[in-house]
mmCIF file of C-alpha atoms in Angstrom:
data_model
loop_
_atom_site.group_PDB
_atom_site.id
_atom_site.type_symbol
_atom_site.label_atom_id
_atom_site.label_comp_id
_atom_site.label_asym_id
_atom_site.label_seq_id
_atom_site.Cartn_x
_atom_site.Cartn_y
_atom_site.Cartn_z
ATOM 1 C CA UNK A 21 0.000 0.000 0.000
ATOM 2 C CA UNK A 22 2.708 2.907 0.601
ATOM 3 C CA UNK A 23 4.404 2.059 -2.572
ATOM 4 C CA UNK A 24 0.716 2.874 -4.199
ATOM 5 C CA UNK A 25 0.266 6.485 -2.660
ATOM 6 C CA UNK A 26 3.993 7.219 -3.060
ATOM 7 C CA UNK A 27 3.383 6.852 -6.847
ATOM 8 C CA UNK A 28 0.019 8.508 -6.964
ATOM 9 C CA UNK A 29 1.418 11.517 -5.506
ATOM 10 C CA UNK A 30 4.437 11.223 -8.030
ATOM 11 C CA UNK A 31 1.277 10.981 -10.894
ATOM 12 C CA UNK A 32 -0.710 14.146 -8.789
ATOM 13 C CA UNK A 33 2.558 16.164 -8.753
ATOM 14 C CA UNK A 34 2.843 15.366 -12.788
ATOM 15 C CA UNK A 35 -0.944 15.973 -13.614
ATOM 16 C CA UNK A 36 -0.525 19.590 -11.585
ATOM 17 C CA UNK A 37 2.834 20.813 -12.675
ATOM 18 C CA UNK A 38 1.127 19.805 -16.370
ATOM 19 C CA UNK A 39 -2.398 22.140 -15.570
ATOM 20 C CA UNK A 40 0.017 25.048 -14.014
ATOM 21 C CA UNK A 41 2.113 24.836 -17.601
ATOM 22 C CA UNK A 42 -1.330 24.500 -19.348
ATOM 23 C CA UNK A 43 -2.994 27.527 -17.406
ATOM 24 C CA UNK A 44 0.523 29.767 -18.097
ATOM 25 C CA UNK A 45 -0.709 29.262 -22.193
ATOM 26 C CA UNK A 46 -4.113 30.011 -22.068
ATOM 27 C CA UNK A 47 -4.063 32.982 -19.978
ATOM 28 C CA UNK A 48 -2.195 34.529 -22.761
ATOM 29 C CA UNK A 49 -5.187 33.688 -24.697
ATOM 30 C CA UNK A 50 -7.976 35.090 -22.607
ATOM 31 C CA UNK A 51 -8.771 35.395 -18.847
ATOM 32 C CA UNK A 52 -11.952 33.383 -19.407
ATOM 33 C CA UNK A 53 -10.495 30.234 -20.199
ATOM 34 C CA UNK A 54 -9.328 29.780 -16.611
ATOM 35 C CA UNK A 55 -12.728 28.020 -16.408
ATOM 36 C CA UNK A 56 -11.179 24.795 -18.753
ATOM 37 C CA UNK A 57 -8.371 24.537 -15.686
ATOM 38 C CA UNK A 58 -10.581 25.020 -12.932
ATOM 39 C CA UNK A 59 -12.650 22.298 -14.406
ATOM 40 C CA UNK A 60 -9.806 20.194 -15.289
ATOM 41 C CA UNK A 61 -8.248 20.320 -11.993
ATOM 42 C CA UNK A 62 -11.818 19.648 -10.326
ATOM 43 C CA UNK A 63 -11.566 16.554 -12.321
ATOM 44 C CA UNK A 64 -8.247 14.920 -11.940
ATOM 45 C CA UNK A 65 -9.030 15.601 -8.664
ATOM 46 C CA UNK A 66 -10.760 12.591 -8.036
ATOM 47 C CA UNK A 67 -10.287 9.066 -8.938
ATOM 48 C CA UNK A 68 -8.471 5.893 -8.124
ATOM 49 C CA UNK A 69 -5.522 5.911 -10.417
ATOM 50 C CA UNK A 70 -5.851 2.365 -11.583
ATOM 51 C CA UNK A 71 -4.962 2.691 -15.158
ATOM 52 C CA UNK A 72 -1.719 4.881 -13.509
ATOM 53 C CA UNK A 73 -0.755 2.238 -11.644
ATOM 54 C CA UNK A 74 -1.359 -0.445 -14.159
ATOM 55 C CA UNK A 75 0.940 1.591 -16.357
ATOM 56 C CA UNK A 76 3.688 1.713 -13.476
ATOM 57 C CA UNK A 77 3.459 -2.082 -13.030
ATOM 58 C CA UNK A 78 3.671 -3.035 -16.423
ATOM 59 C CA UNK A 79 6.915 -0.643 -16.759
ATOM 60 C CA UNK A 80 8.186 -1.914 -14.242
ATOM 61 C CA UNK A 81 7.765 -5.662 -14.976
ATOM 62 C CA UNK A 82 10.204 -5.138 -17.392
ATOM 63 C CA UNK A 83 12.450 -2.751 -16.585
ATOM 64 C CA UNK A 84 13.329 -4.810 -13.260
ATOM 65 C CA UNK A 85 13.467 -6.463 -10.343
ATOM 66 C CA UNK A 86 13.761 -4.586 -6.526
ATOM 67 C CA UNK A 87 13.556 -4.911 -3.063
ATOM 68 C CA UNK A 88 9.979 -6.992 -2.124
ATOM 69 C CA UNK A 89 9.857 -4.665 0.910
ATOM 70 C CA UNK A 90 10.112 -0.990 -1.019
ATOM 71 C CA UNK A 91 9.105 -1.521 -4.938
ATOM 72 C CA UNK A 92 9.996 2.089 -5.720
ATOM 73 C CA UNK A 93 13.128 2.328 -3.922
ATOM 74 C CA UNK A 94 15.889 1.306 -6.458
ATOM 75 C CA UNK A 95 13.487 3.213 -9.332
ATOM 76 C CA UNK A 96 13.469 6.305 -7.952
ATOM 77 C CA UNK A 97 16.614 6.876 -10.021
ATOM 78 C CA UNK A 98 15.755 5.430 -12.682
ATOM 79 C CA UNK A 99 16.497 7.314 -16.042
ATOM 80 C CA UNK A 100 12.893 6.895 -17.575
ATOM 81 C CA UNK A 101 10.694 7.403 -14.518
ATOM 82 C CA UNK A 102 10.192 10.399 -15.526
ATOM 83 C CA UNK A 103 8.672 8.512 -18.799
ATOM 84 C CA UNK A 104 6.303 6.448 -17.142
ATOM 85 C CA UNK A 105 4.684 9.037 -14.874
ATOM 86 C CA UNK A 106 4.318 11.114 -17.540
ATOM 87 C CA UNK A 107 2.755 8.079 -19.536
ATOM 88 C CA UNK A 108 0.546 7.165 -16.006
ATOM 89 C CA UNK A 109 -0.326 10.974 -15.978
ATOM 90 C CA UNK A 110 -1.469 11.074 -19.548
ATOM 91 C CA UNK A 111 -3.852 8.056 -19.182
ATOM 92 C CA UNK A 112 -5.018 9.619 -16.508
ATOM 93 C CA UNK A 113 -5.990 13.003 -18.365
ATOM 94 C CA UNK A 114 -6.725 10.830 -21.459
ATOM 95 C CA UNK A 115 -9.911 8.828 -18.847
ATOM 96 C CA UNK A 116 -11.042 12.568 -17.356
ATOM 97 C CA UNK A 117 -11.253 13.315 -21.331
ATOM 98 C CA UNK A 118 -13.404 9.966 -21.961
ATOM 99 C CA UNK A 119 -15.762 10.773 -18.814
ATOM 100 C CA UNK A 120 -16.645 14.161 -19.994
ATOM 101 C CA UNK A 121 -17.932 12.424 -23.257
ATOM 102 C CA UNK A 122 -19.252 9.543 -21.610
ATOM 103 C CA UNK A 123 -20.858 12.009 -19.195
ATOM 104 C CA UNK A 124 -22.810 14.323 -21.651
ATOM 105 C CA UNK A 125 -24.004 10.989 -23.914
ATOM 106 C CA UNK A 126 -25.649 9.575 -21.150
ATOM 107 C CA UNK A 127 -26.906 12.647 -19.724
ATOM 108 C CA UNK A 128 -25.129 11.883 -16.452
ATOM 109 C CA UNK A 129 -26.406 14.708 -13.778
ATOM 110 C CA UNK A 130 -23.377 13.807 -11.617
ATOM 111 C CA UNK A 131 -19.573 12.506 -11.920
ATOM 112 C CA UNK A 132 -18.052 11.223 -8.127
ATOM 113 C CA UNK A 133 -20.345 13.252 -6.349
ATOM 114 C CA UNK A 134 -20.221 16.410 -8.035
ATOM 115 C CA UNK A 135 -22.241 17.922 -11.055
ATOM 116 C CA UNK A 136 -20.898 16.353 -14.193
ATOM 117 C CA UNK A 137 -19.033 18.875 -16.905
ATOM 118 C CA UNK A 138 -21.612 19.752 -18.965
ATOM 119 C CA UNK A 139 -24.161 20.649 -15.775
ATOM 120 C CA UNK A 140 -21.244 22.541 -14.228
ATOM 121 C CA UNK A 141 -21.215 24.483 -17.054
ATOM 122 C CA UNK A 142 -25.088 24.850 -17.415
ATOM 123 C CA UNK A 143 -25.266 26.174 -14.039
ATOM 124 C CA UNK A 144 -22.608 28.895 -14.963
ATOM 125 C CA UNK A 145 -24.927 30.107 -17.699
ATOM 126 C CA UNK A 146 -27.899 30.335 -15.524
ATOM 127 C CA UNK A 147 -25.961 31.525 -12.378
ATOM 128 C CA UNK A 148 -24.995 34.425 -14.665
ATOM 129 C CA UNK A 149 -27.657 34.958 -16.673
ATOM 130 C CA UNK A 150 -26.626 34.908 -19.860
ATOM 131 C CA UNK A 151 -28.156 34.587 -22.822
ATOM 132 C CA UNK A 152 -29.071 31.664 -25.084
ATOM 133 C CA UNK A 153 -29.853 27.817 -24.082
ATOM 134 C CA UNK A 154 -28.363 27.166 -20.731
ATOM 135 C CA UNK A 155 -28.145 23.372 -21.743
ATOM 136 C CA UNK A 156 -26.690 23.905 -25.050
ATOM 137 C CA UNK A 157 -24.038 25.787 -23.706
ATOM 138 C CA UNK A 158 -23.472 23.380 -21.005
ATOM 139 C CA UNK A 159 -22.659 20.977 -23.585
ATOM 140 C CA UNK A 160 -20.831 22.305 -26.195
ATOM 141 C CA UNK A 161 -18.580 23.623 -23.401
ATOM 142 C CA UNK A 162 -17.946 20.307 -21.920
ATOM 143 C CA UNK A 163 -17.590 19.038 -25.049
ATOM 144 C CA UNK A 164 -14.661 21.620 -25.727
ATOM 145 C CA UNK A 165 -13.088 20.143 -22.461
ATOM 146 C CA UNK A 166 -13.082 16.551 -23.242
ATOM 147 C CA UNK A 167 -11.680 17.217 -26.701
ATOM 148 C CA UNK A 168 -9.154 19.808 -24.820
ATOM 149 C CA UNK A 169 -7.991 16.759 -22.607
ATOM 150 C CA UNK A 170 -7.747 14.441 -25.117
ATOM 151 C CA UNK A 171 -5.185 16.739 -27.196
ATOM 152 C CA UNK A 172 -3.648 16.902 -23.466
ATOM 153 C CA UNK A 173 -3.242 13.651 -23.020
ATOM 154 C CA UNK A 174 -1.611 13.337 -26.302
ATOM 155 C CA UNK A 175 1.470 15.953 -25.653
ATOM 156 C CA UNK A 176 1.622 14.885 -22.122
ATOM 157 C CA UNK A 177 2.648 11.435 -23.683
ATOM 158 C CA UNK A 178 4.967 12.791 -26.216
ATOM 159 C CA UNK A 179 6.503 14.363 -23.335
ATOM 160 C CA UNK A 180 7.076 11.316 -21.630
ATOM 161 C CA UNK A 181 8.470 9.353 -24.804
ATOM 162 C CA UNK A 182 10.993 11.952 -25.616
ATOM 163 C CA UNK A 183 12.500 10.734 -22.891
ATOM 164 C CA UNK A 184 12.605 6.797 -23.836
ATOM 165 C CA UNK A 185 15.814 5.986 -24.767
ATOM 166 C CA UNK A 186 14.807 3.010 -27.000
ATOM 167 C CA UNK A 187 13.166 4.581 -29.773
ATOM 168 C CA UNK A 188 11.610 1.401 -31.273
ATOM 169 C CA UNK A 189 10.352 1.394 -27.899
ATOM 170 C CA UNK A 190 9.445 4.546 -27.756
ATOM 171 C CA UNK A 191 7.140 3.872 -31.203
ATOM 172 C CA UNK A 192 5.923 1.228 -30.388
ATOM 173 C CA UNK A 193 4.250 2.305 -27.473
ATOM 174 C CA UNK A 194 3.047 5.011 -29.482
ATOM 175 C CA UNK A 195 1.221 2.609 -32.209
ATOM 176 C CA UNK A 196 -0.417 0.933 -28.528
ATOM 177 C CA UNK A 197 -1.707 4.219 -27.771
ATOM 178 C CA UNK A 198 -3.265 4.684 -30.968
ATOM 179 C CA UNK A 199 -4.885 1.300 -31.372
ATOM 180 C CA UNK A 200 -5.879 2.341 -27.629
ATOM 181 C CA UNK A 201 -7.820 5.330 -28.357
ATOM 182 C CA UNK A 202 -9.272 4.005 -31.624
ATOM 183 C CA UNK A 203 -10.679 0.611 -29.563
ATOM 184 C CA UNK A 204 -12.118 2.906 -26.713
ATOM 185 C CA UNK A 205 -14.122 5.425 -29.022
ATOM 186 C CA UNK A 206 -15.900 2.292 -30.635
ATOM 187 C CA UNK A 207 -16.471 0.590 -28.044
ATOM 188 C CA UNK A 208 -18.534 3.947 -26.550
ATOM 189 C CA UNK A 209 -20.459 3.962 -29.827
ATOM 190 C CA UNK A 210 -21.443 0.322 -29.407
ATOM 191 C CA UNK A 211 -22.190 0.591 -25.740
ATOM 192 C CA UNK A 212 -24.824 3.023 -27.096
ATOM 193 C CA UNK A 213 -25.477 1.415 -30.138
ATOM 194 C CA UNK A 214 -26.804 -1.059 -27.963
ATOM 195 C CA UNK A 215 -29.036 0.886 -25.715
ATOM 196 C CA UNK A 216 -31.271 1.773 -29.004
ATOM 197 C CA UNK A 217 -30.952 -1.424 -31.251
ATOM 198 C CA UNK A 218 -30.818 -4.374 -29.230
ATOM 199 C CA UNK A 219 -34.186 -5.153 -30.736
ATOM 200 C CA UNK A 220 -32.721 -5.351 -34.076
ATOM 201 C CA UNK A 221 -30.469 -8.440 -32.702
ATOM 202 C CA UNK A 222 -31.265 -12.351 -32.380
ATOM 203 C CA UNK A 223 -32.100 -12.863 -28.370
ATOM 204 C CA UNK A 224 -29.145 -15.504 -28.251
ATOM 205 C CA UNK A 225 -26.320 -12.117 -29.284
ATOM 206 C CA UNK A 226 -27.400 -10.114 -26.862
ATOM 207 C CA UNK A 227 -24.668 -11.573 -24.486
ATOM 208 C CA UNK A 228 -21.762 -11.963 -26.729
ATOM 209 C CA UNK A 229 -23.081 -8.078 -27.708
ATOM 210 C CA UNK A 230 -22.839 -7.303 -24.258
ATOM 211 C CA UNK A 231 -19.216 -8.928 -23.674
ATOM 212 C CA UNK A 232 -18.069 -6.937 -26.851
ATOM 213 C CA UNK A 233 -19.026 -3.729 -25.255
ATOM 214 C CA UNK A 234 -17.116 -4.701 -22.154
ATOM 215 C CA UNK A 235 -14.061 -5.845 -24.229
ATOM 216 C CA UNK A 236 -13.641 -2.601 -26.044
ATOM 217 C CA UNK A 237 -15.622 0.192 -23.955
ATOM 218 C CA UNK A 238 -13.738 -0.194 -20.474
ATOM 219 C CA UNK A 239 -11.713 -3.966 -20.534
ATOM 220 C CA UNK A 240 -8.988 -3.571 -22.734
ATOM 221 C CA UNK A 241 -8.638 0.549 -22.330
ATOM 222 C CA UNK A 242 -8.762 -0.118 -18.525
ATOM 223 C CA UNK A 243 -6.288 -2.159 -17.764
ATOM 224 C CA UNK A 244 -4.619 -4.741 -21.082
ATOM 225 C CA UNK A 245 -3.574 -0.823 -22.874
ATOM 226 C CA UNK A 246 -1.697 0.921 -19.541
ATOM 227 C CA UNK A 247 0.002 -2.818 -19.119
ATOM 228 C CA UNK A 248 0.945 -2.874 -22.224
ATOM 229 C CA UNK A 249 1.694 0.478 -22.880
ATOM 230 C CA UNK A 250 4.247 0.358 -19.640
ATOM 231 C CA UNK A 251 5.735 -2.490 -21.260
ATOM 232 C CA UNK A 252 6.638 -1.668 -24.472
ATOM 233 C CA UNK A 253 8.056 1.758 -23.041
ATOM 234 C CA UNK A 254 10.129 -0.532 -20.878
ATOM 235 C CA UNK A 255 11.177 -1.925 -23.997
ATOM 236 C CA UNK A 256 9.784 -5.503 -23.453
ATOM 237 C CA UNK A 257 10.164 -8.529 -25.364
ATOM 238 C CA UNK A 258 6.608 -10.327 -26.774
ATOM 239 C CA UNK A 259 6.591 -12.778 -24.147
ATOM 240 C CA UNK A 260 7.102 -10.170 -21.548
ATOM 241 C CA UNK A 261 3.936 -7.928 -23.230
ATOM 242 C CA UNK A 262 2.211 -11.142 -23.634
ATOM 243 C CA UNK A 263 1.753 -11.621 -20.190
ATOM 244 C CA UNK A 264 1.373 -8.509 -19.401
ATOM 245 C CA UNK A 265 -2.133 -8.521 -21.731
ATOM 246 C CA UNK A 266 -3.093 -11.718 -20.625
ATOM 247 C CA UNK A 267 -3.352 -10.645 -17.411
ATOM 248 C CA UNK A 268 -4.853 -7.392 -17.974
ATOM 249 C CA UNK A 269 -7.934 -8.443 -20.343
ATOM 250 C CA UNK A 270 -9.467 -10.647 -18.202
ATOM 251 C CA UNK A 271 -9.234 -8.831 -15.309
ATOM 252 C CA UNK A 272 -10.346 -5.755 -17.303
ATOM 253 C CA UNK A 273 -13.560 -7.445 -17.688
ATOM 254 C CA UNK A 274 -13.813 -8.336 -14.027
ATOM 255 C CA UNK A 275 -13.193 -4.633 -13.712
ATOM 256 C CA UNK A 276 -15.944 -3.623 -15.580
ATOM 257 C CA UNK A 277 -18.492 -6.214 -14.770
ATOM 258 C CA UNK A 278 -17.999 -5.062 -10.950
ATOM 259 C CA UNK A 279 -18.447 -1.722 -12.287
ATOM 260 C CA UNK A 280 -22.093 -2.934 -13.777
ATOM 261 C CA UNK A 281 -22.915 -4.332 -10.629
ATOM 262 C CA UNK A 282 -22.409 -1.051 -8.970
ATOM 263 C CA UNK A 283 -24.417 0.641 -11.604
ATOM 264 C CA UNK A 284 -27.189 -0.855 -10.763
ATOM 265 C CA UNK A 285 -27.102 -1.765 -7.151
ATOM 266 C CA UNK A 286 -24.122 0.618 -5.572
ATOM 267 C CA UNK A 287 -24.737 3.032 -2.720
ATOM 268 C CA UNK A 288 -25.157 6.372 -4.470
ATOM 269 C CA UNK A 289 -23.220 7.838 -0.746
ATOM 270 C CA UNK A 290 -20.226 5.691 -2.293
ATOM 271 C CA UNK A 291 -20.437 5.662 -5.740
ATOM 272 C CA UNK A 292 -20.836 9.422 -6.312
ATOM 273 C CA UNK A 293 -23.724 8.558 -8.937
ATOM 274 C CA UNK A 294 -27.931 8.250 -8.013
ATOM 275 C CA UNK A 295 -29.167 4.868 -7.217
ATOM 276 C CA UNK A 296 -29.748 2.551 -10.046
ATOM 277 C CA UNK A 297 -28.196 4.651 -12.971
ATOM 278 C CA UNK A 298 -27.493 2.546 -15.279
ATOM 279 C CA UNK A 299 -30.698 1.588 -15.241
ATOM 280 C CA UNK A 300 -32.167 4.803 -16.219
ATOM 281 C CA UNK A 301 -29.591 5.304 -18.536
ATOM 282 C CA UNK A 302 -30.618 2.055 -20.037
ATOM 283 C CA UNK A 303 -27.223 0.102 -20.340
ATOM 284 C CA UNK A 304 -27.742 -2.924 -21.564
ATOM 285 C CA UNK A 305 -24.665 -4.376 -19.863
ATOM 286 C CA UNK A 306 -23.832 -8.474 -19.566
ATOM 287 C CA UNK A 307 -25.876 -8.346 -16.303
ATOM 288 C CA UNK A 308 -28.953 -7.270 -18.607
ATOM 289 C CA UNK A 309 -28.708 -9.925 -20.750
ATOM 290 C CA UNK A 310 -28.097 -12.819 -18.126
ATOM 291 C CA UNK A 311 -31.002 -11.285 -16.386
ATOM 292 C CA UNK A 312 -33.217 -11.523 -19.528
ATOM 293 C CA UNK A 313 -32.175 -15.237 -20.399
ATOM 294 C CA UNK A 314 -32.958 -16.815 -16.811
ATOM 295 C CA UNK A 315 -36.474 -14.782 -16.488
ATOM 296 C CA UNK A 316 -39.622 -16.020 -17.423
ATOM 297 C CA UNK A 317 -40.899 -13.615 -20.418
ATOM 298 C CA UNK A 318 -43.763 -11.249 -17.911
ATOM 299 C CA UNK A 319 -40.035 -10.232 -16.224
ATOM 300 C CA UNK A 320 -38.371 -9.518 -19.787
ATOM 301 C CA UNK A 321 -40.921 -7.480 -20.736
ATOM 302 C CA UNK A 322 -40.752 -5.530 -16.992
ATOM 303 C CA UNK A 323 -37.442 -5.043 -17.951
ATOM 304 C CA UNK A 324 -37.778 -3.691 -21.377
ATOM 305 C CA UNK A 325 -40.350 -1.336 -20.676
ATOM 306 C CA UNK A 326 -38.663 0.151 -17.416
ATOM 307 C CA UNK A 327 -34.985 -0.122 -18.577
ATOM 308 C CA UNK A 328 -33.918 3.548 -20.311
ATOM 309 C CA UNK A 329 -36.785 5.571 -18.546
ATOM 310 C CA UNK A 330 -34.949 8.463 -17.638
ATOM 311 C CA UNK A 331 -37.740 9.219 -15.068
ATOM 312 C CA UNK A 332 -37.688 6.204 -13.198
ATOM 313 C CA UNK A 333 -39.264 6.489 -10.124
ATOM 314 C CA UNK A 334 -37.521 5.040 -6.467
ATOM 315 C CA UNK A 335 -40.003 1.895 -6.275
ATOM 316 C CA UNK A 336 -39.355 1.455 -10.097
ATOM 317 C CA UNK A 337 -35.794 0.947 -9.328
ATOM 318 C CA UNK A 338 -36.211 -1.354 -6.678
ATOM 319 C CA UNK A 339 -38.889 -3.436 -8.831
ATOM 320 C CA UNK A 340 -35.953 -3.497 -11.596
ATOM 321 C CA UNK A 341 -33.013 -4.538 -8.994
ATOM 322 C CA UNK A 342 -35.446 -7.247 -7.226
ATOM 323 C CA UNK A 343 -36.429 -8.799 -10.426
ATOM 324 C CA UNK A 344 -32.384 -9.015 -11.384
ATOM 325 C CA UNK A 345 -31.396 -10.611 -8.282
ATOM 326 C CA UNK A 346 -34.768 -13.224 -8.642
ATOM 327 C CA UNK A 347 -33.198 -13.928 -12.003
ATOM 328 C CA UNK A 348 -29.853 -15.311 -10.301
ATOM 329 C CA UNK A 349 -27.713 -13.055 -12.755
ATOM 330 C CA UNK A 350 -25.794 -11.274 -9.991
ATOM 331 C CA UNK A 351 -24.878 -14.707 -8.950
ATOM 332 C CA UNK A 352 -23.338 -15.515 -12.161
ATOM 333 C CA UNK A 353 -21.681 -12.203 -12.457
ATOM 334 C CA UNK A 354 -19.840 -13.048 -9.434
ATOM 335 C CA UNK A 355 -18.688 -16.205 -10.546
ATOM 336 C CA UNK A 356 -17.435 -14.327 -13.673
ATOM 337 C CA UNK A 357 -15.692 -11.794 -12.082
ATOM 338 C CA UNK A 358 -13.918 -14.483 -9.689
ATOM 339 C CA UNK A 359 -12.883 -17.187 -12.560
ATOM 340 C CA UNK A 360 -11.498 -13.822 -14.508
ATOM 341 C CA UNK A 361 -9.523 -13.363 -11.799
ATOM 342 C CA UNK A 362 -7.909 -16.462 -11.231
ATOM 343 C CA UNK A 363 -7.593 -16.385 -15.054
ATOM 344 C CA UNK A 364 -5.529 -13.029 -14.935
ATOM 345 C CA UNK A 365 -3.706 -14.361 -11.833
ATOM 346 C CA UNK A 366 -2.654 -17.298 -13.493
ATOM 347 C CA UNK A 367 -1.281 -15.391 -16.651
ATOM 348 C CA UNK A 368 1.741 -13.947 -15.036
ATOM 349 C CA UNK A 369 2.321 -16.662 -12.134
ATOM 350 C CA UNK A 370 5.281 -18.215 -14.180
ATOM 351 C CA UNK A 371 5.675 -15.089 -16.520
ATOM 352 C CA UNK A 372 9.309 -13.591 -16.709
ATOM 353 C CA UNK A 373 8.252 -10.113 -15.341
ATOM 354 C CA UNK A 374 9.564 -8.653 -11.814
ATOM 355 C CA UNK A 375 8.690 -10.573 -9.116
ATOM 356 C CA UNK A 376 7.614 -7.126 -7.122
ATOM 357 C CA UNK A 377 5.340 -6.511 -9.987
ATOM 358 C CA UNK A 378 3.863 -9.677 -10.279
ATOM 359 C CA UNK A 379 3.043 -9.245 -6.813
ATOM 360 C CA UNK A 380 1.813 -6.071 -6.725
ATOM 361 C CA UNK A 381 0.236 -7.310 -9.987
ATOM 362 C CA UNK A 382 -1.883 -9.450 -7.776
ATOM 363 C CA UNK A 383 -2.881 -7.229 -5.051
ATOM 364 C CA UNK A 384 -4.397 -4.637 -7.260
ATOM 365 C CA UNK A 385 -6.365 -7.626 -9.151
ATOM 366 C CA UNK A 386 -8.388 -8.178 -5.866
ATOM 367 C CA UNK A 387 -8.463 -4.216 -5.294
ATOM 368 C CA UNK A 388 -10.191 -3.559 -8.523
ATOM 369 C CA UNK A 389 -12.486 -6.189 -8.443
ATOM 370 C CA UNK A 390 -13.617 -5.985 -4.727
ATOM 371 C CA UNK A 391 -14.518 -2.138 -4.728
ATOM 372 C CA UNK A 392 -17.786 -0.298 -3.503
ATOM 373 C CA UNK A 393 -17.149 2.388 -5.818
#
């Protein structure tokens, strides 16, 4: 555990020397655009730091082996630590950029407790009274944010390569970050792709829909890319990055199918988000569709009317979550989530990687996948 908050505050210190730089640039554009840090510091504010972390770990798989008791302590000197913050720090700017989006698309009211980016900005209109379409402004403001964090995340990565001394390594991270971003921004189109034309698909996809979505929306950008992305800065061999992904894609989808389970049953005092919110926003996540098989076909159709109402009321939300636990699809989920695990686990047992990361490896598999939030 110290070695984690010893390198989040090395990622904290990156991400705010990076907004001070930032803020220096567009104050010589105009004063008003101190609103884009404000928000952007609001933001990075909060989170876990898993895909930072996962990026540290997979650097450091490769790049070697330390003391069991202190993990950092021999990499503090490192030449290319400096790389991999700055890579940690840009994935970290690069998921603020993707929850702006993900925010306004499913007209989330609220992001870890706090009004999401496009209602902070809606209440700025309104507060002040300006003129025009609070809610239009709200968004196409946010939207300006996420796309300004995305370009962020981009130079704060170039920043960090400069510095690789390897620079077939250095590319070839680059081509991961790519494929990275390309795979993420599909699989957000067919997360909602889903929400509005799951009719127009045989019952029996449905779940292999709903695994894709998982795969591409949250799995593989979650965890496999910042593994692999760590690696290949580090410069390591196939076998090495190998592991490294056949660890993180499994567990990447026992990250995200914990994160379904919150969305639908999680304590909104924990989460940060209202009771039941995926279930207004009408995700129709692998949960859904185990739900839907096991039911008899009154239940189904309970589900497919209520599922998406933006308006659902309290007792319409517990109807929903009672009728998914009758069905014996959280069950399964669980199972899921625990064989993914010991999947991942097993990946990198005999791998040739660091034996500190490996280990750490292994603690942050149950950490991810045991959350309340």
């Amino acid at each position: 555990m110290p070695e984690r908050l010893r390198l989040v505050d090395l990622v904290n210190a990156r991400l705010d020397a990076f907004l001070v730089d930032r803020s220096t640039h567009l104050a010589t554009i105009a004063d008003e655009l101190d609103v884009f840090i404000e928000a952007s510091r609001d933001l990075l504010r909060g989170g876990k730091r898993f895909r930072a972390l996962f990026a540290y770990w997979g650097w450091h798989a490769v790049a070697g082996t330390v003391r069991p008791d202190d993990p950092l302590a021999e990499m503090d000197d490192h030449a290319e630590l400096d790389a991999v913050i700055a890579l940690a720090a840009a994935l970290e700017i690069f998921h603020a950029a993707a929850l702006v989006h993900d925010d306004i698309m499913d007209n989330s009211d609220t992001r870890r407790g706090m009004p999401s980016m496009h209602r902070r900005f809606e209440a700025d209109h309104a507060r002040r009274e300006w003129v025009g379409s609070a809610a239009s402004y709200g968004t196409s403001s946010a939207l300006m944010l996420g796309d300004l964090l995305l370009g962020w995340s981009d130079e704060l990565l170039a920043e960090g390569l400069s510095i690789v001394a390897d620079r077939s390594a250095a590319r070839r991270a680059r081509r991961e970050f790519h494929v990275m971003r390309t795979e993420v921004t599909m699989g957000q189109y067919l997360d909602i792709l889903e929400e509005v034309a799951w009719r127009d698909a045989p019952e029996e996809d449905l779940l292999p829909r709903a695994h894709r979505v998982v795969t591409y929306k949250s799995a593989k950008y979650s965890i496999e890319a910042p593994l692999a992305l760590g690696g290949l800065m580090a410069g390591g061999t196939p076998e090495q990055v190998d592991a490294l992904r056949a660890f993180g894609l499994p567990l990447g989808v026992a990250f995200q199918l914990r994160d379904d389970l919150l969305g639908v049953f999680g304590d909104p005092e924990i989460t940060g988000k209202p009771a039941g919110d995926d279930l207004r926003e009408g995700k129709r996540t692998v949960l859904i569709a185990l739900a839907r098989r096991a039911l008899p076909g009154s239940a189904v159709r309970l589900i497919d009317e209520l599922l998406g109402d933006p308006d659902l009321s309290e007792h319409q939300i517990a109807t929903l979550q009672a009728t998914i636990r009758d069905s014996g699809a959280v069950e399964t989920v669980e199972t899921m989530i625990a064989r993914s695990v010991r999947e991942a686990t097993a990946a990198i047992e005999d791998a040739p990687l660091s034996r500190a990361a490996r280990s750490e490896l292994v603690g942050l598999a149950d950490l991810v996948t045991r959350r309340a939030h």
